[in-house]
mmCIF file with all atom_site columns, C-alpha atoms in Angstrom:
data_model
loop_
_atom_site.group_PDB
_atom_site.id
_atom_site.type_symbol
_atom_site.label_atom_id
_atom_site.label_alt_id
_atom_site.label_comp_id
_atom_site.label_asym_id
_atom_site.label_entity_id
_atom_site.label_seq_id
_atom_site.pdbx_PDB_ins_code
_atom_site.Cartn_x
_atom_site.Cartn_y
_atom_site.Cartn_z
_atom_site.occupancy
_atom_site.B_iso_or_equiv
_atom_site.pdbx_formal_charge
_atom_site.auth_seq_id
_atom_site.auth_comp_id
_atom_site.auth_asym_id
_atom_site.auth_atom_id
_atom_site.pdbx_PDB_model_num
ATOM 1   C CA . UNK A 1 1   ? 18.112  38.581  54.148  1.00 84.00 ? 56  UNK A CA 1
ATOM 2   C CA . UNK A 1 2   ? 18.027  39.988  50.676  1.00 84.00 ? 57  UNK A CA 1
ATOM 3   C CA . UNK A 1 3   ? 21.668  41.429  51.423  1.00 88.00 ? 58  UNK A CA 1
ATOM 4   C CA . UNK A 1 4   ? 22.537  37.832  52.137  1.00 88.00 ? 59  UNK A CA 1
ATOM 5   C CA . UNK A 1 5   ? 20.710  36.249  48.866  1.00 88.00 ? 60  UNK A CA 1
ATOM 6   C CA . UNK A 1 6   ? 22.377  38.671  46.793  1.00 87.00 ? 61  UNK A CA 1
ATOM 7   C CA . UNK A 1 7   ? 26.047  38.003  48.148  1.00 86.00 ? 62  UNK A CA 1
ATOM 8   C CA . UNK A 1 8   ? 25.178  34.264  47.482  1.00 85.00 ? 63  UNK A CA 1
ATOM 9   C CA . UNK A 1 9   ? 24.089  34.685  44.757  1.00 80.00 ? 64  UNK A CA 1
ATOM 10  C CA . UNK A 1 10  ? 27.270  36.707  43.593  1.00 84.00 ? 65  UNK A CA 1
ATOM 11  C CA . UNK A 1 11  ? 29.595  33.815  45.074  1.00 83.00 ? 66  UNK A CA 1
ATOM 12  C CA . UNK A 1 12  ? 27.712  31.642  42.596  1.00 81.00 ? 67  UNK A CA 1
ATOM 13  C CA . UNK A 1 13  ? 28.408  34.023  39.699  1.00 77.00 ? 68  UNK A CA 1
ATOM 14  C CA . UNK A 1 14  ? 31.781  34.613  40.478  1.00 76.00 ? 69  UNK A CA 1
ATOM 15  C CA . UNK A 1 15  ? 32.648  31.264  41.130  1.00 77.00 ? 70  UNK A CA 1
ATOM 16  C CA . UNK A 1 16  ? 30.771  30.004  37.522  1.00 73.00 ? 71  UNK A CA 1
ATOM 17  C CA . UNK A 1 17  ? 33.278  29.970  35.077  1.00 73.00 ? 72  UNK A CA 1
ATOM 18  C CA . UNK A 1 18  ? 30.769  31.348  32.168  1.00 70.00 ? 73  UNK A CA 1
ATOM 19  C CA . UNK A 1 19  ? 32.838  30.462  29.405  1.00 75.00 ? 74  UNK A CA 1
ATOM 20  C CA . UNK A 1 20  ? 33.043  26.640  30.070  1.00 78.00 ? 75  UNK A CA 1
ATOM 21  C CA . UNK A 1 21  ? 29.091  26.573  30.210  1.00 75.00 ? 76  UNK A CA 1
ATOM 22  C CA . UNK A 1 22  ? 28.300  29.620  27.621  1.00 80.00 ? 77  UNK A CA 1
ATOM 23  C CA . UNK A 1 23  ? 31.101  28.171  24.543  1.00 83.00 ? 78  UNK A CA 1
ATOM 24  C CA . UNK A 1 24  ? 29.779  24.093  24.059  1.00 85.00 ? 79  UNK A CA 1
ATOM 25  C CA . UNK A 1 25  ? 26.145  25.452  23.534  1.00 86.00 ? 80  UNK A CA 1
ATOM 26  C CA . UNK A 1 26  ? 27.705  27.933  21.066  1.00 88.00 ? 81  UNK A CA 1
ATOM 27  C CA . UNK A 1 27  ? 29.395  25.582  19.791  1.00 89.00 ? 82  UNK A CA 1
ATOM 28  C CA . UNK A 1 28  ? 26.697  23.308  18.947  1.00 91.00 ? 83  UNK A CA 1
ATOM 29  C CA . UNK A 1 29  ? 24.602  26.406  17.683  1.00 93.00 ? 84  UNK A CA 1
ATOM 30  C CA . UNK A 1 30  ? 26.980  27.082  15.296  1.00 93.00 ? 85  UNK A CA 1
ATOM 31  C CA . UNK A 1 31  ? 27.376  23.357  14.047  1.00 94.00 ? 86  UNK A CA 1
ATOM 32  C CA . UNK A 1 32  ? 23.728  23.081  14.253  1.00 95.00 ? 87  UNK A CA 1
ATOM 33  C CA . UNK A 1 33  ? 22.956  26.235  12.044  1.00 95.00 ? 88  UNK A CA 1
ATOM 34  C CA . UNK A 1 34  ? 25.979  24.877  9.763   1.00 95.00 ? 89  UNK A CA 1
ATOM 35  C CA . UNK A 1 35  ? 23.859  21.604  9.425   1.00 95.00 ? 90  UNK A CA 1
ATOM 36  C CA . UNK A 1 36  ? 20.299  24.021  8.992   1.00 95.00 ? 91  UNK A CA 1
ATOM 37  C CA . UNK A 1 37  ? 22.330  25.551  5.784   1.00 95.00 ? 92  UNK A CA 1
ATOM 38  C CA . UNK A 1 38  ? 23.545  22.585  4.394   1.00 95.00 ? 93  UNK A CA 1
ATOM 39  C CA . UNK A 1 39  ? 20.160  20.774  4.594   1.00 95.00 ? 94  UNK A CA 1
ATOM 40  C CA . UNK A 1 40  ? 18.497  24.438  2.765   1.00 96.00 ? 95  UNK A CA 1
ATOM 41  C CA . UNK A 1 41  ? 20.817  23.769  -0.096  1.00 95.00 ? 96  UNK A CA 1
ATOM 42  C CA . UNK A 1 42  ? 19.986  19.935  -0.261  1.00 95.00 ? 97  UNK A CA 1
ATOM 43  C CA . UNK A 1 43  ? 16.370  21.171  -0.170  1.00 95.00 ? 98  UNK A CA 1
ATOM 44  C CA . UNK A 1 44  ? 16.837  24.016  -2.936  1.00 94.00 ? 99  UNK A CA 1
ATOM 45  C CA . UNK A 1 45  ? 18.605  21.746  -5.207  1.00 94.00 ? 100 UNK A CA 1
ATOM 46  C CA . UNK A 1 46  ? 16.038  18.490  -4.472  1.00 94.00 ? 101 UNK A CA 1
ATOM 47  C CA . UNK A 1 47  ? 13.371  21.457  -5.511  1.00 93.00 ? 102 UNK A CA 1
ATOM 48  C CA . UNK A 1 48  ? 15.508  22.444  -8.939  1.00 92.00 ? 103 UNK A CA 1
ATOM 49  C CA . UNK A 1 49  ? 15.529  19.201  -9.948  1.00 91.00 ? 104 UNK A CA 1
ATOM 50  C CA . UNK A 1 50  ? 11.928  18.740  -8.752  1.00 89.00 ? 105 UNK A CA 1
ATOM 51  C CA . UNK A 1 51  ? 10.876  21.322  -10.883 1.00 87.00 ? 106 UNK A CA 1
ATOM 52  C CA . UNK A 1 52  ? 12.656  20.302  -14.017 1.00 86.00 ? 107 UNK A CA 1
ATOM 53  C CA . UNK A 1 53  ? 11.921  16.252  -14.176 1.00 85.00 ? 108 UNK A CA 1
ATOM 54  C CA . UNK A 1 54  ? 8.076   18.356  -13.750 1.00 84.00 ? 109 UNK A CA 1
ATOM 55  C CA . UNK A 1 55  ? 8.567   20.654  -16.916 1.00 81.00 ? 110 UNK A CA 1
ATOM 56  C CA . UNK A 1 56  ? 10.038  18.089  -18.923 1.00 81.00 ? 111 UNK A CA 1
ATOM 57  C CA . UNK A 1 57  ? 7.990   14.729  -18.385 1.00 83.00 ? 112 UNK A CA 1
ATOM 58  C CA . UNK A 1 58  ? 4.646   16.572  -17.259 1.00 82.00 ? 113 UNK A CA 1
ATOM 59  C CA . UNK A 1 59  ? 4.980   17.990  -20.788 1.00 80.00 ? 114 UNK A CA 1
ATOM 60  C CA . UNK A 1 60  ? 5.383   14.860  -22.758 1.00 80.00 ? 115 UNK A CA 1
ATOM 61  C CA . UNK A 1 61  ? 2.829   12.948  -21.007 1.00 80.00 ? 116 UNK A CA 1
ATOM 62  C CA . UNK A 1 62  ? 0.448   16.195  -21.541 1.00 80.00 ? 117 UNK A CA 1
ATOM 63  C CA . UNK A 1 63  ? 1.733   15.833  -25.077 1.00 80.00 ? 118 UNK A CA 1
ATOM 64  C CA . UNK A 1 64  ? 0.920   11.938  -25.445 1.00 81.00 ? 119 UNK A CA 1
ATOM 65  C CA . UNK A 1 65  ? -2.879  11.951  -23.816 1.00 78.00 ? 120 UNK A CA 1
ATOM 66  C CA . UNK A 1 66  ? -4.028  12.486  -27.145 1.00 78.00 ? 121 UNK A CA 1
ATOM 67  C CA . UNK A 1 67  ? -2.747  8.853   -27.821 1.00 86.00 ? 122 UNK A CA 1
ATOM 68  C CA . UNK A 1 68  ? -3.935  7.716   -24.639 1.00 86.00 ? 123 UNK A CA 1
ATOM 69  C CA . UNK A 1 69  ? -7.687  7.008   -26.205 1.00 85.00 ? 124 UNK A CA 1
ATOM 70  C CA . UNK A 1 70  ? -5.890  4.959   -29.091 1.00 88.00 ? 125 UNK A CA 1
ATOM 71  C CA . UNK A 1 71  ? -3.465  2.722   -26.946 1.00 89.00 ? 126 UNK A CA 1
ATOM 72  C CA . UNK A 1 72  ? -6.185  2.190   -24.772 1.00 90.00 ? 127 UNK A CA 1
ATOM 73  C CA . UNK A 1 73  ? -8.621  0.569   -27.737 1.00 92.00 ? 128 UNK A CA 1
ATOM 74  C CA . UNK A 1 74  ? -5.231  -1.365  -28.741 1.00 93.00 ? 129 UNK A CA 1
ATOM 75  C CA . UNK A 1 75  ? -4.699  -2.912  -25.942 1.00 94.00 ? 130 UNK A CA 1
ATOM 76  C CA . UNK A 1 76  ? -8.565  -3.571  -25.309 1.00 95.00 ? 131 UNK A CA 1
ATOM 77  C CA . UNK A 1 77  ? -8.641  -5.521  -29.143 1.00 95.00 ? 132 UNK A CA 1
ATOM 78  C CA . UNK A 1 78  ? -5.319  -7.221  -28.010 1.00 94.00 ? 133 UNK A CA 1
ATOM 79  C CA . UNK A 1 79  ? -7.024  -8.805  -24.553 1.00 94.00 ? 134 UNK A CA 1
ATOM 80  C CA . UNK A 1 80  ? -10.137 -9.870  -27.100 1.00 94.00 ? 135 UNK A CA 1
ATOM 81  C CA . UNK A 1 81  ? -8.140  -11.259 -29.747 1.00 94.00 ? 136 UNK A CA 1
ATOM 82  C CA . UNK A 1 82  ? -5.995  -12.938 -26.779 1.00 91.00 ? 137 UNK A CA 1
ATOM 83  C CA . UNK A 1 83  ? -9.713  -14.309 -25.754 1.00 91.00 ? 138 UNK A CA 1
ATOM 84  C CA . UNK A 1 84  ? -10.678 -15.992 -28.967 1.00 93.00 ? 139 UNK A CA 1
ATOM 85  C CA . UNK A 1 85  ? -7.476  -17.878 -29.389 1.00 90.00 ? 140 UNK A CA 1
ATOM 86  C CA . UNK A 1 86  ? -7.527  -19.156 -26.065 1.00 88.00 ? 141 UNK A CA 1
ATOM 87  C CA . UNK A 1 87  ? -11.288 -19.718 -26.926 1.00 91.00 ? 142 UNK A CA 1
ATOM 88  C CA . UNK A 1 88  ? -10.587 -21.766 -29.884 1.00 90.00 ? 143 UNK A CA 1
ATOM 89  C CA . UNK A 1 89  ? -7.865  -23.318 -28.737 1.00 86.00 ? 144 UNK A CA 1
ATOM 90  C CA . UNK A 1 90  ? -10.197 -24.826 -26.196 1.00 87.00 ? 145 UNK A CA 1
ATOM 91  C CA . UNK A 1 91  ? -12.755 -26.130 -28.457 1.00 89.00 ? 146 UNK A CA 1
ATOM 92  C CA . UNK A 1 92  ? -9.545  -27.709 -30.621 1.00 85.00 ? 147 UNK A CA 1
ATOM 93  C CA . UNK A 1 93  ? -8.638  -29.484 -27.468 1.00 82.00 ? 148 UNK A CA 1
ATOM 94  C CA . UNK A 1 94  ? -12.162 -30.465 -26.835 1.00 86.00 ? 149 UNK A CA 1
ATOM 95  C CA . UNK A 1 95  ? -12.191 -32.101 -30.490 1.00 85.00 ? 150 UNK A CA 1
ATOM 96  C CA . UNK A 1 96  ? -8.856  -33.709 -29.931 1.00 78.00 ? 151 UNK A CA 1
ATOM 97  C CA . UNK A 1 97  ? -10.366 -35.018 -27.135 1.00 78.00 ? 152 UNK A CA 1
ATOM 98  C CA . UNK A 1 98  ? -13.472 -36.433 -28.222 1.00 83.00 ? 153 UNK A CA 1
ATOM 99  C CA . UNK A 1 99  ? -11.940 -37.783 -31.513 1.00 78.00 ? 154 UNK A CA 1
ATOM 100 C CA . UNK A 1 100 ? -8.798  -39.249 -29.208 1.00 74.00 ? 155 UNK A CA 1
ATOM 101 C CA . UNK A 1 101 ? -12.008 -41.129 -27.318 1.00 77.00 ? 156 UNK A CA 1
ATOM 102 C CA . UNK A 1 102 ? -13.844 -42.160 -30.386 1.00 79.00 ? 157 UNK A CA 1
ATOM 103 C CA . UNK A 1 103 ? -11.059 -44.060 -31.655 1.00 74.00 ? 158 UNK A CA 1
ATOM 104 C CA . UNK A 1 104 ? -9.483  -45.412 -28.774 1.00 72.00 ? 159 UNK A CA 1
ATOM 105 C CA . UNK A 1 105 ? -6.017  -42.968 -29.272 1.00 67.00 ? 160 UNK A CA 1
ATOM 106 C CA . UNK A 1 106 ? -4.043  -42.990 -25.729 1.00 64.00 ? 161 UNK A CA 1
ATOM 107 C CA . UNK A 1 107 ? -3.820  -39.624 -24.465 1.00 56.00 ? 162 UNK A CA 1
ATOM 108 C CA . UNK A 1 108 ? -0.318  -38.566 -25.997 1.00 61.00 ? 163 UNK A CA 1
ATOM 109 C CA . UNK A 1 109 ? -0.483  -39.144 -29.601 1.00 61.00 ? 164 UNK A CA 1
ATOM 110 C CA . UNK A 1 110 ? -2.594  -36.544 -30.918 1.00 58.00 ? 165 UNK A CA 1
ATOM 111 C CA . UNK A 1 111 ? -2.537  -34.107 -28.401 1.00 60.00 ? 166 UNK A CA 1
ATOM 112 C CA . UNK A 1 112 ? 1.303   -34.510 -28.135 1.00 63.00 ? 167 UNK A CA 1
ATOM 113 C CA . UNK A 1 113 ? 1.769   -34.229 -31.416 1.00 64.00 ? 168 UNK A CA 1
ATOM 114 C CA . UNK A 1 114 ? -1.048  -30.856 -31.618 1.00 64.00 ? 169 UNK A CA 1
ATOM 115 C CA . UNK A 1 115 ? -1.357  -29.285 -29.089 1.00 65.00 ? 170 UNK A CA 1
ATOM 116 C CA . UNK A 1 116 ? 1.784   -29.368 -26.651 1.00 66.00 ? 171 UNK A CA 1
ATOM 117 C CA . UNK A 1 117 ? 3.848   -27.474 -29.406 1.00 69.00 ? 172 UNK A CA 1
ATOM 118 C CA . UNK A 1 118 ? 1.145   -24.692 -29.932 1.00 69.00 ? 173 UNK A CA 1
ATOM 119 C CA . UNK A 1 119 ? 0.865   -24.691 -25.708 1.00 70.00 ? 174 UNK A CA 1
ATOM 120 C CA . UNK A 1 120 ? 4.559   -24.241 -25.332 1.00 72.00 ? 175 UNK A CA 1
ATOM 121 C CA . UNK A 1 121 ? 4.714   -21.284 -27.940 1.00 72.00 ? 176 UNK A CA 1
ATOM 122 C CA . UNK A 1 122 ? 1.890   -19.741 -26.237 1.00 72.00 ? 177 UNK A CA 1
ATOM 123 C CA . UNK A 1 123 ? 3.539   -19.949 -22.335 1.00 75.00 ? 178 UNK A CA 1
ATOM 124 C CA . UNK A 1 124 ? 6.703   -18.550 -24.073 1.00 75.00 ? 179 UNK A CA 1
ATOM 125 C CA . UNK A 1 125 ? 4.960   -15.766 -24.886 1.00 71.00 ? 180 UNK A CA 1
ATOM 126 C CA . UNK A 1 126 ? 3.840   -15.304 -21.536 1.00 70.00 ? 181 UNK A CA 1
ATOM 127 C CA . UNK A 1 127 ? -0.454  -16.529 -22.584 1.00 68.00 ? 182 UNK A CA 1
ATOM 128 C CA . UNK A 1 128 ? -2.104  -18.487 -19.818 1.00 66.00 ? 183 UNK A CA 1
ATOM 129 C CA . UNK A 1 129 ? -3.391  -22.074 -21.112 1.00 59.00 ? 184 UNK A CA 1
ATOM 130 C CA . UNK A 1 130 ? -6.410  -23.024 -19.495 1.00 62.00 ? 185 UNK A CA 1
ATOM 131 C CA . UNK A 1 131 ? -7.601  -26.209 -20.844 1.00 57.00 ? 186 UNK A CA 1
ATOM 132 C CA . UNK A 1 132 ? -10.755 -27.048 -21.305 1.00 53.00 ? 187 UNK A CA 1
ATOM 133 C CA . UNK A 1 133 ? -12.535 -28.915 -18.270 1.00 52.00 ? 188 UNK A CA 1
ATOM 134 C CA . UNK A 1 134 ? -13.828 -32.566 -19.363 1.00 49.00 ? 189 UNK A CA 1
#
């Protein structure tokens, strides 16, 4: 029986023609480790450049924080300057209103001739009007 297995067995062998299974999977090794080398260069120069754009901004922006505090108190006065305008602008419209009421003034002559130039200056700047609620 084992004489039998093994003459089977060396039918199989003999009749496998090793080098049209054995040279596609070498073939595809070698395109795959082509691929593996090409991708570890990719990699080593995505790191180099990594690295640099690290050294050279990391460095300026390390270089800036002391301005940081500044800016910051800049833009904070900005937003509460930006406040009080829109603040007083407000109570101006209120005004306008109440004097447009108190002497019978239809609704476009003195705000038309205030306030929509000063509004339209504002939106170009890119300021939110937010008119005052009656």
């Amino acid at each position: 029986m084992v004489e039998q297995s093994g003459k089977d067995y060396a039918k199989i062998i003999q009749t496998v023609d090793l080098d049209k299974e054995v040279n596609p999977l070498c073939t595809n090794i070698d395109d795959m480790l082509a691929r593996l080398d090409e991708f570890e260069t990719v990699l080593a120069s995505v790191r180099a450049e990594s690295n640099s754009i690290m050294a050279n901004h990391v460095c300026g922006i390390l270089s800036f924080s002391d301005n940081f505090g500044e800016l910051r108190q800049r833009i904070d006065n900005l937003e509460q300057f930006v406040a009080k305008v829109n603040e007083n602008l407000n109570e101006v419209e209120s005004s306008v209103d109440v004097a447009e009421q108190e002497l019978n003034v239809t609704e476009y002559s003195l705000k038309g001739l205030l306030l929509k130039p000063l509004r339209a200056k504002l939106t170009a700047y890119g300021f939110t009007w937010n008119a005052p609620k009656k």
